Amino acid sequence: MIYAVLFYLVAAFTVACAAGVALSRNVVYSAFALMGALFGTAGMFAFLGADFVATVQVLVYVGGILVLTLFAIMLTHQISEVRVSNRSVAAVPAAVLIAAVAGVLLLAILRAPWKTIDPTAPQATTYAIGELFLGRFLLPFELASIVLLTALVGAIVLSRKELRG
Amino acid sequence: MQAATIGLEHFLIVGMLLFVAGLFTVVTRRNAIGILMGVELILNSANINYVAFARYSGGHDGQIFSVFVIMLAAAEAAIGLAIVLGIYRTFETIDVEATDVLRG
């Protein structure tokens, strides 16, 4: 019972924060709403018994990507003009279109005959995930490392000041 | 088990709502960083679906995939924000409608 109440609270928090990202008029507020949505997603992972993924979510998303985003906001805006920083256009047609998308998705979710098993009690998943990463998924894992390295070197090359002359 | 009280559909609906919010952000925002935030929301909704399906069908493959998605999201954020900084340096704005020098 208390489990379900907690779930609905976290879910409502996540969705409210996501709506804040979509609707906030200040890009800094959007960033902080995004932080709430990311924490809420980590909570969803915890409800799904995925402790490792929830930890990675908090470490990488909240600790890395969000800080990077805030840095980018601060570097590309004068603080004084931050009030009107998040212009959005054509909200009404977009809302109509996206309501249609949401309707189709909702119908698909509710109509589809999902074959589910009764989930077992949550156990620690880190060991099993580590085994999979260094076993069956070794090649994608190494590939992802190379992609990450390339992307970060590329980001440094793109964002440093150009040396002229 | 207590977890059985919450069905798969609940998680899918949370993922769907995150996806819709992210899509709305991407479509309506004209701030490049705002658009990137919408992309992050969409990736998160996909992750919730991955982990939910993994939970309700057994095995850990879905969780592995969500970790890969998080990795690629980190790469995407680094590159995307570097490009945004480059746009800002060239155009002195990050409004995506101002960056139209290739338009004839």
PDB file of N, CA, C and O in Angstrom, chain A residues 3 7-8 18 21-22 24 38 41 48 50 53 57 61 76-78 85-89 94 98 105-106 109 114 116-117 119-120 128-129 132 136 144 148 151 159-160, chain B residues 2 6 8-12 16 18 20 24-25 28-31 40 44 48 53 55-56 58 60-61 63-64 66 68 71 73 75 79 81-82 85 88-89 95 97:
ATOM      1  N   TYR A   3       3.860   1.327  -0.619  1.00  0.00           N
ATOM      2  CA  TYR A   3       4.698   1.213  -1.819  1.00  0.00           C
ATOM      3  C   TYR A   3       4.023   1.890  -3.006  1.00  0.00           C
ATOM      4  O   TYR A   3       4.640   2.697  -3.712  1.00  0.00           O
ATOM      5  N   PHE A   7       5.120   5.184  -5.078  1.00  0.00           N
ATOM      6  CA  PHE A   7       5.317   5.142  -6.524  1.00  0.00           C
ATOM      7  C   PHE A   7       4.585   6.282  -7.202  1.00  0.00           C
ATOM      8  O   PHE A   7       5.158   7.007  -8.029  1.00  0.00           O
ATOM      9  N   TYR A   8       3.305   6.493  -6.820  1.00  0.00           N
ATOM     10  CA  TYR A   8       2.550   7.544  -7.496  1.00  0.00           C
ATOM     11  C   TYR A   8       3.113   8.916  -7.185  1.00  0.00           C
ATOM     12  O   TYR A   8       3.113   9.805  -8.043  1.00  0.00           O
ATOM     13  N   ALA A  18       9.082  17.180 -15.677  1.00  0.00           N
ATOM     14  CA  ALA A  18       9.220  17.142 -17.132  1.00  0.00           C
ATOM     15  C   ALA A  18       8.371  18.233 -17.769  1.00  0.00           C
ATOM     16  O   ALA A  18       8.808  18.919 -18.702  1.00  0.00           O
ATOM     17  N   VAL A  21      10.194  21.421 -17.507  1.00  0.00           N
ATOM     18  CA  VAL A  21      11.206  21.578 -18.550  1.00  0.00           C
ATOM     19  C   VAL A  21      10.549  22.087 -19.823  1.00  0.00           C
ATOM     20  O   VAL A  21      11.063  22.986 -20.504  1.00  0.00           O
ATOM     21  N   ALA A  22       9.376  21.528 -20.144  1.00  0.00           N
ATOM     22  CA  ALA A  22       8.739  21.873 -21.410  1.00  0.00           C
ATOM     23  C   ALA A  22       8.143  23.270 -21.383  1.00  0.00           C
ATOM     24  O   ALA A  22       8.099  23.942 -22.412  1.00  0.00           O
ATOM     25  N   SER A  24       8.598  25.953 -18.800  1.00  0.00           N
ATOM     26  CA  SER A  24       9.191  27.066 -18.068  1.00  0.00           C
ATOM     27  C   SER A  24       9.700  28.134 -19.020  1.00  0.00           C
ATOM     28  O   SER A  24      10.182  27.845 -20.105  1.00  0.00           O
ATOM     29  N   LEU A  38      15.289  14.068 -13.795  1.00  0.00           N
ATOM     30  CA  LEU A  38      16.316  13.031 -13.817  1.00  0.00           C
ATOM     31  C   LEU A  38      16.340  12.261 -12.503  1.00  0.00           C
ATOM     32  O   LEU A  38      16.459  11.024 -12.495  1.00  0.00           O
ATOM     33  N   THR A  41      13.452   9.967 -12.530  1.00  0.00           N
ATOM     34  CA  THR A  41      13.716   8.787 -13.348  1.00  0.00           C
ATOM     35  C   THR A  41      14.568   7.784 -12.578  1.00  0.00           C
ATOM     36  O   THR A  41      14.337   6.572 -12.644  1.00  0.00           O
ATOM     37  N   LEU A  48      11.926  -0.160 -10.069  1.00  0.00           N
ATOM     38  CA  LEU A  48      12.015  -1.315 -10.954  1.00  0.00           C
ATOM     39  C   LEU A  48      13.106  -2.284 -10.511  1.00  0.00           C
ATOM     40  O   LEU A  48      13.414  -3.233 -11.233  1.00  0.00           O
ATOM     41  N   ALA A  50      16.283  -1.766 -10.294  1.00  0.00           N
ATOM     42  CA  ALA A  50      17.529  -1.632 -11.048  1.00  0.00           C
ATOM     43  C   ALA A  50      18.453  -0.700 -10.281  1.00  0.00           C
ATOM     44  O   ALA A  50      18.590   0.475 -10.621  1.00  0.00           O
ATOM     45  N   VAL A  53      21.514   0.811 -12.389  1.00  0.00           N
ATOM     46  CA  VAL A  53      21.128   1.827 -13.370  1.00  0.00           C
ATOM     47  C   VAL A  53      20.717   3.111 -12.661  1.00  0.00           C
ATOM     48  O   VAL A  53      21.030   4.212 -13.125  1.00  0.00           O
ATOM     49  N   GLN A  57      22.458   6.607 -13.286  1.00  0.00           N
ATOM     50  CA  GLN A  57      21.618   7.741 -13.679  1.00  0.00           C
ATOM     51  C   GLN A  57      21.964   8.974 -12.857  1.00  0.00           C
ATOM     52  O   GLN A  57      22.176  10.060 -13.406  1.00  0.00           O
ATOM     53  N   TYR A  61      23.931  11.510 -15.179  1.00  0.00           N
ATOM     54  CA  TYR A  61      23.005  12.548 -15.614  1.00  0.00           C
ATOM     55  C   TYR A  61      23.062  13.762 -14.699  1.00  0.00           C
ATOM     56  O   TYR A  61      23.345  14.878 -15.132  1.00  0.00           O
ATOM     57  N   THR A  76      26.531  31.074 -22.263  1.00  0.00           N
ATOM     58  CA  THR A  76      25.936  31.627 -23.470  1.00  0.00           C
ATOM     59  C   THR A  76      24.873  32.671 -23.194  1.00  0.00           C
ATOM     60  O   THR A  76      24.214  33.118 -24.102  1.00  0.00           O
ATOM     61  N   HIS A  77      24.701  33.059 -21.931  1.00  0.00           N
ATOM     62  CA  HIS A  77      23.700  34.076 -21.648  1.00  0.00           C
ATOM     63  C   HIS A  77      24.290  35.136 -20.751  1.00  0.00           C
ATOM     64  O   HIS A  77      24.984  34.820 -19.793  1.00  0.00           O
ATOM     65  N   GLN A  78      23.973  36.381 -21.067  1.00  0.00           N
ATOM     66  CA  GLN A  78      24.230  37.397 -20.069  1.00  0.00           C
ATOM     67  C   GLN A  78      23.202  37.194 -18.969  1.00  0.00           C
ATOM     68  O   GLN A  78      22.046  36.912 -19.244  1.00  0.00           O
ATOM     69  N   SER A  85      14.816  33.966 -21.705  1.00  0.00           N
ATOM     70  CA  SER A  85      15.845  33.185 -22.375  1.00  0.00           C
ATOM     71  C   SER A  85      15.289  31.950 -23.057  1.00  0.00           C
ATOM     72  O   SER A  85      16.011  31.298 -23.782  1.00  0.00           O
ATOM     73  N   ASN A  86      14.047  31.620 -22.830  1.00  0.00           N
ATOM     74  CA  ASN A  86      13.583  30.323 -23.318  1.00  0.00           C
ATOM     75  C   ASN A  86      12.324  30.500 -24.158  1.00  0.00           C
ATOM     76  O   ASN A  86      11.265  29.997 -23.839  1.00  0.00           O
ATOM     77  N   ARG A  87      12.490  31.229 -25.270  1.00  0.00           N
ATOM     78  CA  ARG A  87      11.373  31.486 -26.141  1.00  0.00           C
ATOM     79  C   ARG A  87      10.799  30.173 -26.659  1.00  0.00           C
ATOM     80  O   ARG A  87      11.539  29.239 -26.958  1.00  0.00           O
ATOM     81  N   SER A  88       9.497  30.073 -26.741  1.00  0.00           N
ATOM     82  CA  SER A  88       8.923  28.914 -27.414  1.00  0.00           C
ATOM     83  C   SER A  88       7.884  29.428 -28.397  1.00  0.00           C
ATOM     84  O   SER A  88       7.190  30.395 -28.148  1.00  0.00           O
ATOM     85  N   VAL A  89       7.829  28.782 -29.553  1.00  0.00           N
ATOM     86  CA  VAL A  89       6.943  29.245 -30.622  1.00  0.00           C
ATOM     87  C   VAL A  89       5.955  28.147 -30.959  1.00  0.00           C
ATOM     88  O   VAL A  89       6.179  26.968 -30.674  1.00  0.00           O
ATOM     89  N   ALA A  94       1.667  22.675 -31.822  1.00  0.00           N
ATOM     90  CA  ALA A  94       2.502  21.619 -31.260  1.00  0.00           C
ATOM     91  C   ALA A  94       1.735  20.827 -30.213  1.00  0.00           C
ATOM     92  O   ALA A  94       1.805  19.595 -30.169  1.00  0.00           O
ATOM     93  N   ILE A  98       0.990  16.885 -30.405  1.00  0.00           N
ATOM     94  CA  ILE A  98       1.586  16.013 -29.398  1.00  0.00           C
ATOM     95  C   ILE A  98       0.511  15.333 -28.580  1.00  0.00           C
ATOM     96  O   ILE A  98       0.688  14.197 -28.117  1.00  0.00           O
ATOM     97  N   LEU A 105      -0.030   6.630 -28.311  1.00  0.00           N
ATOM     98  CA  LEU A 105       0.846   5.858 -27.425  1.00  0.00           C
ATOM     99  C   LEU A 105       0.055   5.240 -26.283  1.00  0.00           C
ATOM    100  O   LEU A 105       0.241   4.066 -25.934  1.00  0.00           O
ATOM    101  N   LEU A 106      -0.873   6.049 -25.712  1.00  0.00           N
ATOM    102  CA  LEU A 106      -1.676   5.551 -24.581  1.00  0.00           C
ATOM    103  C   LEU A 106      -2.521   4.361 -25.023  1.00  0.00           C
ATOM    104  O   LEU A 106      -2.608   3.336 -24.331  1.00  0.00           O
ATOM    105  N   ILE A 109      -0.310   1.376 -25.339  1.00  0.00           N
ATOM    106  CA  ILE A 109       0.106   0.813 -24.052  1.00  0.00           C
ATOM    107  C   ILE A 109      -1.034   0.025 -23.424  1.00  0.00           C
ATOM    108  O   ILE A 109      -0.852  -1.076 -22.902  1.00  0.00           O
ATOM    109  N   TRP A 114       0.543  -7.323 -23.214  1.00  0.00           N
ATOM    110  CA  TRP A 114       1.900  -7.526 -22.710  1.00  0.00           C
ATOM    111  C   TRP A 114       2.015  -8.876 -22.045  1.00  0.00           C
ATOM    112  O   TRP A 114       1.198  -9.237 -21.218  1.00  0.00           O
ATOM    113  N   THR A 116       3.755 -10.476 -19.415  1.00  0.00           N
ATOM    114  CA  THR A 116       4.626 -10.163 -18.291  1.00  0.00           C
ATOM    115  C   THR A 116       4.726 -11.356 -17.361  1.00  0.00           C
ATOM    116  O   THR A 116       3.818 -12.184 -17.282  1.00  0.00           O
ATOM    117  N   ILE A 117       5.868 -11.422 -16.661  1.00  0.00           N
ATOM    118  CA  ILE A 117       5.977 -12.386 -15.580  1.00  0.00           C
ATOM    119  C   ILE A 117       5.819 -11.617 -14.278  1.00  0.00           C
ATOM    120  O   ILE A 117       5.962 -10.397 -14.244  1.00  0.00           O
ATOM    121  N   PRO A 119       7.223 -10.108 -11.301  1.00  0.00           N
ATOM    122  CA  PRO A 119       8.612  -9.798 -10.980  1.00  0.00           C
ATOM    123  C   PRO A 119       9.017 -10.419  -9.642  1.00  0.00           C
ATOM    124  O   PRO A 119       8.227 -10.464  -8.706  1.00  0.00           O
ATOM    125  N   THR A 120      10.251 -10.896  -9.631  1.00  0.00           N
ATOM    126  CA  THR A 120      10.763 -11.453  -8.385  1.00  0.00           C
ATOM    127  C   THR A 120      11.161 -10.320  -7.464  1.00  0.00           C
ATOM    128  O   THR A 120      11.194  -9.167  -7.863  1.00  0.00           O
ATOM    129  N   ALA A 128      25.659  -9.111 -11.720  1.00  0.00           N
ATOM    130  CA  ALA A 128      25.202  -9.704 -12.985  1.00  0.00           C
ATOM    131  C   ALA A 128      25.491  -8.776 -14.159  1.00  0.00           C
ATOM    132  O   ALA A 128      25.915  -9.223 -15.238  1.00  0.00           O
ATOM    133  N   ILE A 129      25.307  -7.470 -13.963  1.00  0.00           N
ATOM    134  CA  ILE A 129      25.550  -6.519 -15.054  1.00  0.00           C
ATOM    135  C   ILE A 129      27.027  -6.476 -15.398  1.00  0.00           C
ATOM    136  O   ILE A 129      27.413  -6.447 -16.576  1.00  0.00           O
ATOM    137  N   LEU A 132      27.839  -9.449 -17.479  1.00  0.00           N
ATOM    138  CA  LEU A 132      27.361  -9.309 -18.857  1.00  0.00           C
ATOM    139  C   LEU A 132      28.241  -8.354 -19.652  1.00  0.00           C
ATOM    140  O   LEU A 132      28.536  -8.593 -20.822  1.00  0.00           O
ATOM    141  N   ARG A 136      29.067 -11.280 -22.542  1.00  0.00           N
ATOM    142  CA  ARG A 136      28.300 -11.253 -23.783  1.00  0.00           C
ATOM    143  C   ARG A 136      28.357  -9.901 -24.472  1.00  0.00           C
ATOM    144  O   ARG A 136      28.299  -9.800 -25.682  1.00  0.00           O
ATOM    145  N   ALA A 144      31.552   1.366 -27.059  1.00  0.00           N
ATOM    146  CA  ALA A 144      31.001   2.543 -26.382  1.00  0.00           C
ATOM    147  C   ALA A 144      32.123   3.360 -25.760  1.00  0.00           C
ATOM    148  O   ALA A 144      32.079   4.601 -25.778  1.00  0.00           O
ATOM    149  N   LEU A 148      32.832   7.208 -26.666  1.00  0.00           N
ATOM    150  CA  LEU A 148      32.895   8.227 -25.615  1.00  0.00           C
ATOM    151  C   LEU A 148      34.187   9.020 -25.707  1.00  0.00           C
ATOM    152  O   LEU A 148      34.183  10.260 -25.647  1.00  0.00           O
ATOM    153  N   ALA A 151      34.074  11.251 -28.758  1.00  0.00           N
ATOM    154  CA  ALA A 151      33.143  12.358 -28.567  1.00  0.00           C
ATOM    155  C   ALA A 151      33.759  13.419 -27.665  1.00  0.00           C
ATOM    156  O   ALA A 151      33.638  14.620 -27.928  1.00  0.00           O
ATOM    157  N   SER A 159      35.172  23.171 -28.819  1.00  0.00           N
ATOM    158  CA  SER A 159      34.819  24.260 -27.915  1.00  0.00           C
ATOM    159  C   SER A 159      36.012  25.104 -27.487  1.00  0.00           C
ATOM    160  O   SER A 159      35.821  26.123 -26.840  1.00  0.00           O
ATOM    161  N   ARG A 160      37.239  24.715 -27.850  1.00  0.00           N
ATOM    162  CA  ARG A 160      38.345  25.593 -27.444  1.00  0.00           C
ATOM    163  C   ARG A 160      38.394  26.787 -28.393  1.00  0.00           C
ATOM    164  O   ARG A 160      37.843  26.773 -29.489  1.00  0.00           O
TER     165      ARG A 160
ATOM    166  N   GLN B   2       5.336  -7.340  -3.140  1.00  0.00           N
ATOM    167  CA  GLN B   2       4.716  -6.019  -3.091  1.00  0.00           C
ATOM    168  C   GLN B   2       4.769  -5.321  -4.443  1.00  0.00           C
ATOM    169  O   GLN B   2       3.882  -4.567  -4.802  1.00  0.00           O
ATOM    170  N   ILE B   6       2.041  -2.890  -8.682  1.00  0.00           N
ATOM    171  CA  ILE B   6       2.205  -1.872  -9.721  1.00  0.00           C
ATOM    172  C   ILE B   6       2.556  -2.569 -11.018  1.00  0.00           C
ATOM    173  O   ILE B   6       3.590  -3.223 -11.128  1.00  0.00           O
ATOM    174  N   LEU B   8       3.142  -3.222 -15.241  1.00  0.00           N
ATOM    175  CA  LEU B   8       4.036  -2.706 -16.279  1.00  0.00           C
ATOM    176  C   LEU B   8       3.506  -1.418 -16.889  1.00  0.00           C
ATOM    177  O   LEU B   8       4.259  -0.480 -17.149  1.00  0.00           O
ATOM    178  N   GLU B   9       2.160  -1.385 -17.077  1.00  0.00           N
ATOM    179  CA  GLU B   9       1.594  -0.236 -17.775  1.00  0.00           C
ATOM    180  C   GLU B   9       1.863   1.073 -17.053  1.00  0.00           C
ATOM    181  O   GLU B   9       2.026   2.112 -17.702  1.00  0.00           O
ATOM    182  N   HIS B  10       1.917   1.043 -15.724  1.00  0.00           N
ATOM    183  CA  HIS B  10       2.164   2.278 -14.990  1.00  0.00           C
ATOM    184  C   HIS B  10       3.497   2.884 -15.383  1.00  0.00           C
ATOM    185  O   HIS B  10       3.600   4.094 -15.637  1.00  0.00           O
ATOM    186  N   PHE B  11       4.526   2.022 -15.451  1.00  0.00           N
ATOM    187  CA  PHE B  11       5.840   2.542 -15.824  1.00  0.00           C
ATOM    188  C   PHE B  11       5.841   3.019 -17.276  1.00  0.00           C
ATOM    189  O   PHE B  11       6.441   4.046 -17.595  1.00  0.00           O
ATOM    190  N   LEU B  12       5.148   2.272 -18.138  1.00  0.00           N
ATOM    191  CA  LEU B  12       5.107   2.679 -19.545  1.00  0.00           C
ATOM    192  C   LEU B  12       4.423   4.032 -19.692  1.00  0.00           C
ATOM    193  O   LEU B  12       4.817   4.858 -20.519  1.00  0.00           O
ATOM    194  N   MET B  16       5.809   7.331 -21.245  1.00  0.00           N
ATOM    195  CA  MET B  16       5.100   8.018 -22.331  1.00  0.00           C
ATOM    196  C   MET B  16       4.972   9.507 -22.016  1.00  0.00           C
ATOM    197  O   MET B  16       5.198  10.343 -22.900  1.00  0.00           O
ATOM    198  N   LEU B  18       6.895  11.344 -20.097  1.00  0.00           N
ATOM    199  CA  LEU B  18       8.210  11.981 -20.247  1.00  0.00           C
ATOM    200  C   LEU B  18       8.512  12.208 -21.721  1.00  0.00           C
ATOM    201  O   LEU B  18       9.018  13.263 -22.114  1.00  0.00           O
ATOM    202  N   VAL B  20       6.401  12.605 -24.188  1.00  0.00           N
ATOM    203  CA  VAL B  20       5.560  13.676 -24.734  1.00  0.00           C
ATOM    204  C   VAL B  20       6.115  15.039 -24.307  1.00  0.00           C
ATOM    205  O   VAL B  20       6.204  15.972 -25.117  1.00  0.00           O
ATOM    206  N   PHE B  24       7.486  17.834 -26.881  1.00  0.00           N
ATOM    207  CA  PHE B  24       6.958  19.206 -26.871  1.00  0.00           C
ATOM    208  C   PHE B  24       8.102  20.208 -26.732  1.00  0.00           C
ATOM    209  O   PHE B  24       8.140  21.229 -27.420  1.00  0.00           O
ATOM    210  N   THR B  25       9.068  19.883 -25.849  1.00  0.00           N
ATOM    211  CA  THR B  25      10.211  20.773 -25.669  1.00  0.00           C
ATOM    212  C   THR B  25      10.983  20.929 -26.965  1.00  0.00           C
ATOM    213  O   THR B  25      11.319  22.035 -27.381  1.00  0.00           O
ATOM    214  N   THR B  28       8.864  23.018 -29.659  1.00  0.00           N
ATOM    215  CA  THR B  28       8.513  24.418 -29.465  1.00  0.00           C
ATOM    216  C   THR B  28       9.693  25.305 -29.074  1.00  0.00           C
ATOM    217  O   THR B  28       9.616  26.515 -29.284  1.00  0.00           O
ATOM    218  N   ARG B  29      10.735  24.756 -28.514  1.00  0.00           N
ATOM    219  CA  ARG B  29      11.829  25.603 -28.054  1.00  0.00           C
ATOM    220  C   ARG B  29      12.594  26.189 -29.221  1.00  0.00           C
ATOM    221  O   ARG B  29      12.777  25.520 -30.246  1.00  0.00           O
ATOM    222  N   ARG B  30      13.083  27.403 -29.058  1.00  0.00           N
ATOM    223  CA  ARG B  30      13.996  27.974 -30.039  1.00  0.00           C
ATOM    224  C   ARG B  30      15.371  28.203 -29.448  1.00  0.00           C
ATOM    225  O   ARG B  30      16.257  28.712 -30.104  1.00  0.00           O
ATOM    226  N   ASN B  31      15.538  27.825 -28.180  1.00  0.00           N
ATOM    227  CA  ASN B  31      16.834  27.922 -27.521  1.00  0.00           C
ATOM    228  C   ASN B  31      17.535  26.578 -27.687  1.00  0.00           C
ATOM    229  O   ASN B  31      16.992  25.530 -27.337  1.00  0.00           O
ATOM    230  N   GLU B  40      17.237  14.995 -23.882  1.00  0.00           N
ATOM    231  CA  GLU B  40      17.561  14.214 -22.683  1.00  0.00           C
ATOM    232  C   GLU B  40      16.299  13.581 -22.100  1.00  0.00           C
ATOM    233  O   GLU B  40      16.310  12.418 -21.678  1.00  0.00           O
ATOM    234  N   ASN B  44      15.536   9.619 -21.544  1.00  0.00           N
ATOM    235  CA  ASN B  44      15.140   9.084 -20.245  1.00  0.00           C
ATOM    236  C   ASN B  44      13.877   8.244 -20.345  1.00  0.00           C
ATOM    237  O   ASN B  44      13.764   7.212 -19.680  1.00  0.00           O
ATOM    238  N   ILE B  48      13.369   4.342 -19.207  1.00  0.00           N
ATOM    239  CA  ILE B  48      12.358   3.790 -18.296  1.00  0.00           C
ATOM    240  C   ILE B  48      11.696   2.583 -18.949  1.00  0.00           C
ATOM    241  O   ILE B  48      11.486   1.545 -18.311  1.00  0.00           O
ATOM    242  N   PHE B  53      10.627  -3.114 -19.132  1.00  0.00           N
ATOM    243  CA  PHE B  53      10.466  -4.385 -19.847  1.00  0.00           C
ATOM    244  C   PHE B  53      11.425  -5.434 -19.315  1.00  0.00           C
ATOM    245  O   PHE B  53      11.079  -6.624 -19.238  1.00  0.00           O
ATOM    246  N   ARG B  55      12.404  -5.675 -16.264  1.00  0.00           N
ATOM    247  CA  ARG B  55      11.887  -6.131 -14.970  1.00  0.00           C
ATOM    248  C   ARG B  55      10.735  -7.116 -15.152  1.00  0.00           C
ATOM    249  O   ARG B  55      10.630  -8.093 -14.436  1.00  0.00           O
ATOM    250  N   TYR B  56       9.872  -6.822 -16.134  1.00  0.00           N
ATOM    251  CA  TYR B  56       8.674  -7.649 -16.273  1.00  0.00           C
ATOM    252  C   TYR B  56       8.842  -8.775 -17.276  1.00  0.00           C
ATOM    253  O   TYR B  56       7.874  -9.404 -17.661  1.00  0.00           O
ATOM    254  N   GLY B  58      12.139 -10.569 -17.059  1.00  0.00           N
ATOM    255  CA  GLY B  58      13.284 -11.324 -16.557  1.00  0.00           C
ATOM    256  C   GLY B  58      14.551 -10.972 -17.294  1.00  0.00           C
ATOM    257  O   GLY B  58      14.535 -10.449 -18.392  1.00  0.00           O
ATOM    258  N   HIS B  60      18.664  -9.279 -17.518  1.00  0.00           N
ATOM    259  CA  HIS B  60      19.238  -7.953 -17.288  1.00  0.00           C
ATOM    260  C   HIS B  60      19.533  -7.209 -18.576  1.00  0.00           C
ATOM    261  O   HIS B  60      20.107  -6.133 -18.544  1.00  0.00           O
ATOM    262  N   ASP B  61      19.143  -7.761 -19.727  1.00  0.00           N
ATOM    263  CA  ASP B  61      19.547  -7.151 -20.988  1.00  0.00           C
ATOM    264  C   ASP B  61      19.034  -5.720 -21.126  1.00  0.00           C
ATOM    265  O   ASP B  61      19.743  -4.840 -21.614  1.00  0.00           O
ATOM    266  N   GLN B  63      18.537  -3.573 -18.797  1.00  0.00           N
ATOM    267  CA  GLN B  63      19.341  -2.658 -17.973  1.00  0.00           C
ATOM    268  C   GLN B  63      20.664  -2.353 -18.656  1.00  0.00           C
ATOM    269  O   GLN B  63      21.143  -1.211 -18.619  1.00  0.00           O
ATOM    270  N   ILE B  64      21.257  -3.380 -19.311  1.00  0.00           N
ATOM    271  CA  ILE B  64      22.511  -3.154 -20.054  1.00  0.00           C
ATOM    272  C   ILE B  64      22.264  -2.083 -21.110  1.00  0.00           C
ATOM    273  O   ILE B  64      23.048  -1.139 -21.261  1.00  0.00           O
ATOM    274  N   SER B  66      20.038   0.234 -21.181  1.00  0.00           N
ATOM    275  CA  SER B  66      19.831   1.571 -20.633  1.00  0.00           C
ATOM    276  C   SER B  66      21.155   2.191 -20.215  1.00  0.00           C
ATOM    277  O   SER B  66      21.337   3.401 -20.331  1.00  0.00           O
ATOM    278  N   PHE B  68      23.949   1.681 -21.801  1.00  0.00           N
ATOM    279  CA  PHE B  68      24.503   2.160 -23.072  1.00  0.00           C
ATOM    280  C   PHE B  68      23.861   3.483 -23.476  1.00  0.00           C
ATOM    281  O   PHE B  68      24.531   4.397 -23.967  1.00  0.00           O
ATOM    282  N   MET B  71      25.364   6.227 -21.537  1.00  0.00           N
ATOM    283  CA  MET B  71      26.696   6.544 -22.071  1.00  0.00           C
ATOM    284  C   MET B  71      26.595   7.431 -23.304  1.00  0.00           C
ATOM    285  O   MET B  71      27.273   8.457 -23.413  1.00  0.00           O
ATOM    286  N   ALA B  73      24.143   9.248 -24.211  1.00  0.00           N
ATOM    287  CA  ALA B  73      23.584  10.553 -23.872  1.00  0.00           C
ATOM    288  C   ALA B  73      24.678  11.474 -23.360  1.00  0.00           C
ATOM    289  O   ALA B  73      24.674  12.671 -23.656  1.00  0.00           O
ATOM    290  N   ALA B  75      27.844  11.362 -24.288  1.00  0.00           N
ATOM    291  CA  ALA B  75      28.594  11.789 -25.472  1.00  0.00           C
ATOM    292  C   ALA B  75      27.820  12.854 -26.233  1.00  0.00           C
ATOM    293  O   ALA B  75      28.372  13.887 -26.636  1.00  0.00           O
ATOM    294  N   ILE B  79      29.105  16.740 -27.019  1.00  0.00           N
ATOM    295  CA  ILE B  79      29.230  17.267 -28.388  1.00  0.00           C
ATOM    296  C   ILE B  79      28.213  18.378 -28.629  1.00  0.00           C
ATOM    297  O   ILE B  79      28.534  19.440 -29.157  1.00  0.00           O
ATOM    298  N   LEU B  81      26.664  20.408 -26.577  1.00  0.00           N
ATOM    299  CA  LEU B  81      26.923  21.672 -25.902  1.00  0.00           C
ATOM    300  C   LEU B  81      28.159  22.352 -26.467  1.00  0.00           C
ATOM    301  O   LEU B  81      28.214  23.583 -26.534  1.00  0.00           O
ATOM    302  N   ALA B  82      29.143  21.554 -26.945  1.00  0.00           N
ATOM    303  CA  ALA B  82      30.296  22.173 -27.611  1.00  0.00           C
ATOM    304  C   ALA B  82      29.846  22.883 -28.878  1.00  0.00           C
ATOM    305  O   ALA B  82      30.287  24.012 -29.175  1.00  0.00           O
ATOM    306  N   LEU B  85      28.199  26.092 -27.966  1.00  0.00           N
ATOM    307  CA  LEU B  85      29.173  27.141 -27.657  1.00  0.00           C
ATOM    308  C   LEU B  85      29.761  27.711 -28.936  1.00  0.00           C
ATOM    309  O   LEU B  85      29.973  28.929 -29.055  1.00  0.00           O
ATOM    310  N   TYR B  88      27.274  30.012 -30.435  1.00  0.00           N
ATOM    311  CA  TYR B  88      27.223  31.272 -29.681  1.00  0.00           C
ATOM    312  C   TYR B  88      28.393  32.163 -30.060  1.00  0.00           C
ATOM    313  O   TYR B  88      28.252  33.371 -30.194  1.00  0.00           O
ATOM    314  N   ARG B  89      29.576  31.541 -30.248  1.00  0.00           N
ATOM    315  CA  ARG B  89      30.751  32.356 -30.571  1.00  0.00           C
ATOM    316  C   ARG B  89      30.588  32.979 -31.961  1.00  0.00           C
ATOM    317  O   ARG B  89      31.039  34.081 -32.212  1.00  0.00           O
ATOM    318  N   ASP B  95      19.704  31.168 -30.419  1.00  0.00           N
ATOM    319  CA  ASP B  95      18.378  30.967 -30.989  1.00  0.00           C
ATOM    320  C   ASP B  95      18.533  30.237 -32.319  1.00  0.00           C
ATOM    321  O   ASP B  95      19.213  30.718 -33.226  1.00  0.00           O
ATOM    322  N   GLU B  97      16.686  29.849 -34.736  1.00  0.00           N
ATOM    323  CA  GLU B  97      16.161  30.491 -35.937  1.00  0.00           C
ATOM    324  C   GLU B  97      17.105  31.553 -36.477  1.00  0.00           C
ATOM    325  O   GLU B  97      16.957  31.995 -37.617  1.00  0.00           O
TER     326      GLU B  97
END
